[in-house]
Coordinates of C-alpha atoms in Angstrom, one line a residue:
M1 CA 17.5 -4.5 16.1
T2 CA 15.1 -4.9 19.4
N3 CA 11.6 -6.3 18.7
L4 CA 9.6 -2.3 19.4
I5 CA 5.7 -3.8 19.1
E6 CA 4.8 -7.6 19.4
L7 CA 1.0 -8.9 19.0
V8 CA 0.6 -11.7 21.3
N9 CA -2.4 -14.1 20.7
V10 CA -4.5 -10.9 19.3
T11 CA -7.8 -11.3 18.7
K12 CA -9.8 -8.9 17.7
E13 CA -14.2 -9.4 17.5
Y14 CA -17.4 -7.5 16.5
G15 CA -20.2 -9.1 17.3
N16 CA -20.2 -12.7 15.4
I17 CA -17.3 -11.0 12.9
T18 CA -14.0 -11.5 13.3
A19 CA -11.2 -9.1 12.3
L20 CA -8.2 -10.8 13.8
D21 CA -7.9 -14.7 15.0
K22 CA -4.8 -15.1 17.0
A23 CA -2.4 -12.4 15.9
N24 CA 0.9 -13.1 16.6
L25 CA 3.7 -10.3 15.6
K26 CA 6.8 -9.2 16.3
V27 CA 8.2 -5.8 14.5
E28 CA 11.8 -4.2 15.2
N29 CA 12.8 -1.6 16.0
G30 CA 13.6 1.0 12.5
E31 CA 12.2 -1.7 10.1
V32 CA 9.8 -1.3 7.6
F33 CA 7.2 -4.0 8.0
V34 CA 4.7 -4.7 5.6
L35 CA 1.2 -6.4 5.9
I36 CA 0.3 -7.7 2.7
G37 CA -3.2 -9.0 2.0
P38 CA -6.8 -8.8 0.2
N39 CA -10.1 -6.3 1.2
G40 CA -11.4 -7.7 5.0
S41 CA -8.6 -9.8 5.9
G42 CA -7.5 -8.0 8.7
K43 CA -4.8 -5.4 7.8
T44 CA -6.3 -2.1 8.7
T45 CA -7.4 -3.9 12.2
L46 CA -4.5 -4.9 13.0
L47 CA -3.3 -0.8 12.6
R48 CA -5.8 0.5 14.5
I49 CA -4.9 -2.1 17.1
V50 CA -0.7 -1.1 17.3
A51 CA -2.1 3.0 17.2
G52 CA -4.0 2.2 20.1
I53 CA -7.2 3.3 18.3
Q54 CA -8.5 -0.5 19.0
T55 CA -8.3 -2.5 21.9
P56 CA -7.8 -6.6 21.6
T57 CA -10.6 -9.3 22.2
Q58 CA -8.1 -11.5 23.5
G59 CA -4.1 -11.0 24.0
A60 CA -2.0 -8.8 24.7
M61 CA -0.6 -5.9 22.4
L62 CA 3.1 -4.8 24.0
F63 CA 5.1 -1.8 23.8
Q64 CA 8.8 -1.2 24.1
G65 CA 8.2 -4.8 26.1
K66 CA 5.4 -3.3 27.9
E67 CA 2.2 -4.6 27.7
I68 CA -0.7 -2.1 26.8
N69 CA -3.8 -1.7 29.0
E70 CA -6.3 1.0 29.4
S71 CA -2.8 3.0 31.9
A72 CA -0.2 2.8 29.7
R73 CA -2.1 3.7 25.8
S74 CA -0.8 7.1 26.7
L75 CA 2.7 5.4 25.7
L76 CA 1.0 4.2 21.9
T77 CA 0.1 7.9 21.4
K78 CA 2.9 9.6 22.2
N79 CA 5.2 7.1 19.7
I80 CA 2.7 6.3 17.4
T81 CA 1.5 8.3 14.1
M82 CA -1.0 6.9 12.3
V83 CA -1.6 7.9 8.3
F84 CA -5.7 6.4 7.5
Q85 CA -6.0 5.7 3.9
K86 CA -9.1 8.2 3.6
T87 CA -7.3 11.5 4.3
I88 CA -8.5 14.4 6.1
M89 CA -7.3 18.0 5.6
F90 CA -8.7 21.0 8.5
T91 CA -10.0 23.7 6.6
G92 CA -6.8 26.2 6.7
T93 CA -3.4 26.4 4.6
V94 CA -1.0 23.3 4.5
Y95 CA 1.1 25.1 6.9
D96 CA -1.5 25.1 9.2
N97 CA -2.9 21.2 8.6
I98 CA 0.8 20.2 9.0
A99 CA 1.7 22.2 12.8
Y100 CA -1.4 21.4 14.1
G101 CA 0.0 18.6 15.7
L102 CA 3.2 20.6 16.9
R103 CA 1.1 22.9 18.0
L104 CA -1.1 20.7 20.4
K105 CA 1.7 19.1 21.8
G106 CA 2.8 23.4 22.7
C107 CA 5.9 23.0 20.6
P108 CA 7.9 26.6 20.1
K109 CA 6.9 28.7 17.1
K110 CA 10.7 28.0 15.6
D111 CA 10.5 24.4 16.1
I112 CA 7.1 23.9 14.1
Q113 CA 8.2 26.4 11.5
A114 CA 11.3 24.1 10.8
A115 CA 9.5 20.2 11.1
V116 CA 7.3 21.9 9.1
K117 CA 10.0 23.3 6.1
E118 CA 12.2 19.7 6.5
A119 CA 8.4 17.7 6.6
L120 CA 7.6 19.1 2.7
E121 CA 10.9 18.9 1.7
T122 CA 10.8 15.4 2.6
V123 CA 7.0 14.5 0.7
K124 CA 8.5 17.4 -2.4
L125 CA 5.3 20.0 -1.7
E126 CA 7.8 22.6 -1.3
G127 CA 6.2 26.3 -1.2
F128 CA 3.2 24.6 -0.4
Q129 CA 2.7 26.4 2.8
K130 CA 0.2 28.8 1.9
R131 CA -2.2 27.0 -0.3
S132 CA -5.7 25.7 0.8
A133 CA -5.4 22.0 2.2
K134 CA -8.2 20.8 0.9
K135 CA -8.2 21.8 -2.9
L136 CA -5.2 19.9 -3.2
S137 CA -5.3 16.9 -5.4
G138 CA -5.9 13.4 -3.7
G139 CA -2.4 12.8 -3.7
E140 CA -1.3 15.6 -2.6
Q141 CA -3.7 15.8 0.4
Q142 CA -1.9 12.0 0.7
R143 CA 1.3 13.8 1.3
V144 CA 0.7 16.2 3.6
A145 CA -1.2 13.5 5.8
I146 CA 2.2 11.8 5.8
A147 CA 4.4 15.2 6.5
R148 CA 2.0 15.4 9.1
A149 CA 3.1 12.5 10.6
F150 CA 6.4 13.0 9.8
A151 CA 6.4 16.2 11.0
L152 CA 5.5 14.9 14.8
N153 CA 8.7 13.2 14.8
T154 CA 7.3 9.6 16.5
Q155 CA 8.8 6.3 16.9
V156 CA 6.7 4.5 14.6
I157 CA 4.7 5.8 11.4
L158 CA 2.0 3.3 11.1
L159 CA 0.4 4.0 7.4
D160 CA -3.1 2.3 5.8
E161 CA -3.1 1.7 1.7
P162 CA -0.7 4.7 1.6
T163 CA -0.6 4.8 -2.4
A164 CA -4.9 2.8 -2.6
N165 CA -6.2 6.0 -4.0
V166 CA -3.4 8.0 -5.4
D167 CA -2.6 9.0 -9.6
P168 CA 0.7 7.1 -10.6
K169 CA 2.7 10.5 -10.2
N170 CA 2.1 11.1 -6.5
A171 CA 1.8 7.4 -5.7
S172 CA 5.6 7.0 -6.9
I173 CA 6.5 10.1 -4.6
I174 CA 4.7 8.6 -1.6
E175 CA 7.4 5.0 -2.1
E176 CA 10.4 7.2 -2.4
V177 CA 9.2 9.0 0.3
L178 CA 9.2 5.8 2.3
Q179 CA 12.0 4.4 1.5
T180 CA 13.8 7.7 2.5
M181 CA 12.2 8.1 6.3
S182 CA 13.1 4.0 6.3
K183 CA 16.6 5.4 6.1
R184 CA 16.4 7.5 9.2
R185 CA 15.5 5.4 11.4
K186 CA 12.0 5.0 11.6
T187 CA 10.1 1.9 12.3
I188 CA 7.0 2.0 9.8
M189 CA 4.2 -0.1 9.4
I190 CA 2.2 -0.6 5.9
A191 CA -1.3 -2.1 5.2
T192 CA -1.0 -2.8 1.4
Q193 CA -2.4 -4.6 -1.5
N194 CA 0.3 -4.0 -3.8
M195 CA 2.7 -6.8 -3.7
A196 CA 5.4 -4.7 -6.0
Q197 CA 5.5 -2.1 -3.0
A198 CA 5.6 -5.0 -0.8
K199 CA 9.2 -5.9 -2.4
D200 CA 10.2 -2.8 -2.8
L201 CA 10.0 -1.5 0.6
A202 CA 10.0 -4.3 3.2
T203 CA 12.7 -5.1 5.4
R204 CA 9.8 -7.9 6.2
V205 CA 6.1 -8.9 5.4
A206 CA 3.1 -10.8 6.7
V207 CA 0.1 -12.2 4.9
L208 CA -3.0 -12.0 6.1
I209 CA -5.8 -13.8 4.9
Q210 CA -9.2 -13.8 6.9
G211 CA -7.9 -12.8 9.8
R212 CA -5.1 -15.1 10.3
I213 CA -1.3 -14.9 9.8
E214 CA -0.6 -16.8 7.1
K215 CA 3.3 -16.3 7.3
A216 CA 6.1 -13.4 7.7
G217 CA 9.0 -13.2 7.2
R218 CA 11.3 -11.5 4.6
Y219 CA 9.6 -11.4 1.0
Q220 CA 11.8 -14.0 -0.8
E221 CA 11.3 -16.2 1.8
V222 CA 7.3 -16.1 2.0
F223 CA 6.9 -15.7 -1.9
S224 CA 9.6 -18.2 -3.2
S225 CA 7.3 -20.8 -3.8
P226 CA 4.1 -21.6 -4.4
S227 CA 1.9 -22.4 -1.4
R228 CA -1.5 -23.0 -0.4
F229 CA -2.6 -19.3 0.6
L230 CA -0.9 -18.3 -2.5
A231 CA -4.3 -19.1 -4.4
D232 CA -5.9 -16.4 -1.8
F233 CA -3.6 -13.7 -3.9
A234 CA -6.5 -13.9 -7.0
R235 CA -8.5 -11.2 -5.1
L236 CA -5.4 -9.1 -5.0
E237 CA -5.7 -6.9 -7.6
N238 CA -3.4 -8.8 -11.0
V239 CA -2.0 -11.5 -9.0
F240 CA -2.0 -14.8 -12.0
S241 CA -0.7 -18.1 -11.5
G242 CA 0.5 -20.5 -14.4
V243 CA 3.5 -23.1 -15.6
A244 CA 6.7 -20.8 -17.1
R245 CA 9.1 -22.1 -19.6
I246 CA 12.4 -20.5 -20.9
T247 CA 12.6 -18.9 -23.8
E248 CA 15.6 -19.0 -26.4
E249 CA 15.5 -15.4 -26.5
G250 CA 15.9 -15.5 -22.3
T251 CA 12.3 -14.5 -21.5
S252 CA 9.6 -16.7 -19.6
V253 CA 6.3 -17.6 -21.5
V254 CA 4.2 -18.2 -18.2
D255 CA 1.3 -20.3 -19.1
M256 CA -2.5 -19.7 -17.2
G257 CA -4.5 -21.8 -18.8
A258 CA -7.8 -21.2 -21.0
G259 CA -5.0 -20.1 -23.9
L260 CA -3.9 -17.6 -21.8
S261 CA -0.5 -16.9 -20.9
I262 CA 1.9 -14.1 -19.7
V263 CA 5.7 -12.9 -21.2
T264 CA 7.7 -11.6 -18.5
T265 CA 11.9 -10.9 -18.9
L266 CA 13.1 -12.8 -15.9
E267 CA 14.1 -16.1 -16.3
K268 CA 11.7 -18.5 -14.5
S269 CA 10.7 -22.1 -15.3
G270 CA 8.1 -24.6 -13.1
D271 CA 5.1 -23.0 -11.1
V272 CA 5.0 -19.8 -10.8
T273 CA 3.0 -16.9 -9.2
V274 CA 3.3 -13.2 -11.0
Y275 CA 2.0 -9.8 -10.9
V276 CA 1.7 -7.0 -12.9
R277 CA 1.0 -3.5 -11.3
P278 CA -2.4 -1.8 -12.5
E279 CA -1.1 1.3 -13.5
D280 CA 1.7 -0.6 -15.5
I281 CA -1.4 -1.6 -17.8
I282 CA -2.4 0.4 -20.7
I283 CA -6.2 0.2 -22.4
S284 CA -7.2 1.9 -25.5
M285 CA -10.0 1.4 -28.2
Q286 CA -8.0 -0.3 -30.7
P287 CA -4.5 -2.0 -31.3
V288 CA -1.9 0.5 -29.8
V289 CA 1.4 -0.6 -32.0
S290 CA 3.9 -0.8 -29.5
S291 CA 7.2 -3.1 -28.0
A292 CA 4.9 -4.7 -25.3
R293 CA 4.8 -7.4 -25.4
N294 CA 1.8 -8.6 -23.4
M295 CA -1.3 -7.9 -25.1
F296 CA -5.6 -8.4 -24.2
K297 CA -8.9 -7.5 -25.4
G298 CA -11.6 -8.2 -22.5
K299 CA -14.9 -6.0 -21.6
I300 CA -15.0 -4.1 -19.0
T301 CA -17.2 -5.6 -15.7
E302 CA -15.8 -2.9 -13.0
I303 CA -15.4 0.8 -12.9
S304 CA -14.6 2.1 -9.1
D305 CA -14.6 6.3 -9.0
L306 CA -11.6 7.2 -7.0
G307 CA -12.0 11.0 -8.3
S308 CA -8.7 11.9 -10.0
I309 CA -7.8 8.1 -11.5
V310 CA -10.6 4.9 -12.1
R311 CA -9.9 1.8 -11.5
L312 CA -11.1 -0.3 -14.4
T313 CA -11.9 -4.5 -13.5
V314 CA -11.5 -5.6 -17.4
D315 CA -12.4 -9.6 -17.8
A316 CA -10.0 -11.2 -20.8
G317 CA -10.3 -14.2 -19.8
E318 CA -8.8 -13.7 -16.4
N319 CA -9.4 -11.0 -14.5
F320 CA -7.4 -7.7 -14.8
T321 CA -7.7 -4.5 -13.0
V322 CA -6.6 -1.4 -14.9
Q323 CA -5.6 2.3 -13.4
V324 CA -6.5 5.4 -15.5
T325 CA -7.0 9.0 -14.9
K326 CA -10.3 10.8 -14.6
K327 CA -9.5 13.0 -17.7
S328 CA -8.2 9.4 -20.2
F329 CA -11.5 7.7 -18.6
N330 CA -14.0 10.7 -19.7
E331 CA -12.1 11.1 -23.8
M332 CA -12.4 7.2 -24.5
Q333 CA -15.9 7.2 -23.4
L334 CA -15.3 4.2 -21.5
N335 CA -18.1 2.4 -20.2
L336 CA -19.2 -0.6 -18.5
D337 CA -19.6 -3.7 -21.2
S338 CA -16.9 -1.6 -23.1
T339 CA -14.6 -3.5 -25.7
V340 CA -10.6 -2.5 -24.7
F341 CA -7.1 -3.2 -25.6
L342 CA -4.4 -4.3 -22.7
A343 CA -0.7 -3.9 -23.0
F344 CA 2.2 -4.3 -20.7
K345 CA 5.7 -4.8 -21.3
A346 CA 6.9 -8.1 -20.1
S347 CA 9.6 -6.0 -18.3
S348 CA 6.2 -4.6 -16.6
V349 CA 5.2 -8.6 -14.9
Q350 CA 7.2 -9.6 -11.5
I351 CA 7.5 -13.3 -10.3
V352 CA 6.9 -13.5 -6.9

């Protein structure tokens, strides 16, 4: 592989705020590079600089070994497409939305038809051509946005939190789509807070904390042992640190202190950091009988309405983020300070 994208001491300032601080990064041709960090860490700013939407305050951005300045910015627009976190659908059909960029490029009608067909097959939306794009669910709209980027057939695709506001079914499809695209030698950069997504998709990852790239490399290299910057990941969803011991059953119990512990099927001892995806946690108003090895009682302290899904913060001695459908949220009549029960399987607990 050869370096396709390079950032050299890139700093981006907004008045007195430093969004990126001397970022140095190399992205190789054909890899999936994941930027991971909490909200406000600079992930989106970095992607926007790579896309050519914003310019660095200091430092240099190189593409294909060429430094990007105003006269060379067209090199980025021809070769890079960005999918934003907040999807915008144009008025019209799904076909119109995906074909839009190709029409601007003056592509022949037959080529556009073939590209749209392939893009819809890639995101598993066959038969959606004539549907109104604005009437789709949020997850389906995100898949259309990815199809729109795929159809343009650019060398690089950038995705900003591609599954952040998406229901679990569509999130799973999107992750599968990204794996398919990576096999076709697309260079993909993803900004996310989802550590499981980074683990499953990334060729390499970079950790951003408060605008600084703390560490970059393969996932296991970056997260193989607890370190100073991992403490900052407490601001990410459901990341907990503790001391693990292996049980006679072949599982591990992670003691997080204050009487709290988490069971994982992975055998590990000593200091560890674990992660649980919000969508893997079941929430109920009463204790449920299940095979889940992890059960907690807590109170809802925060509610975020994201359209078809709702994300909840539950204080159960530690703050857990849980994701439910709007329908389930309404049926359970959940509210702030509601007492709830959380359950998740030991196999859902990942050691990072």
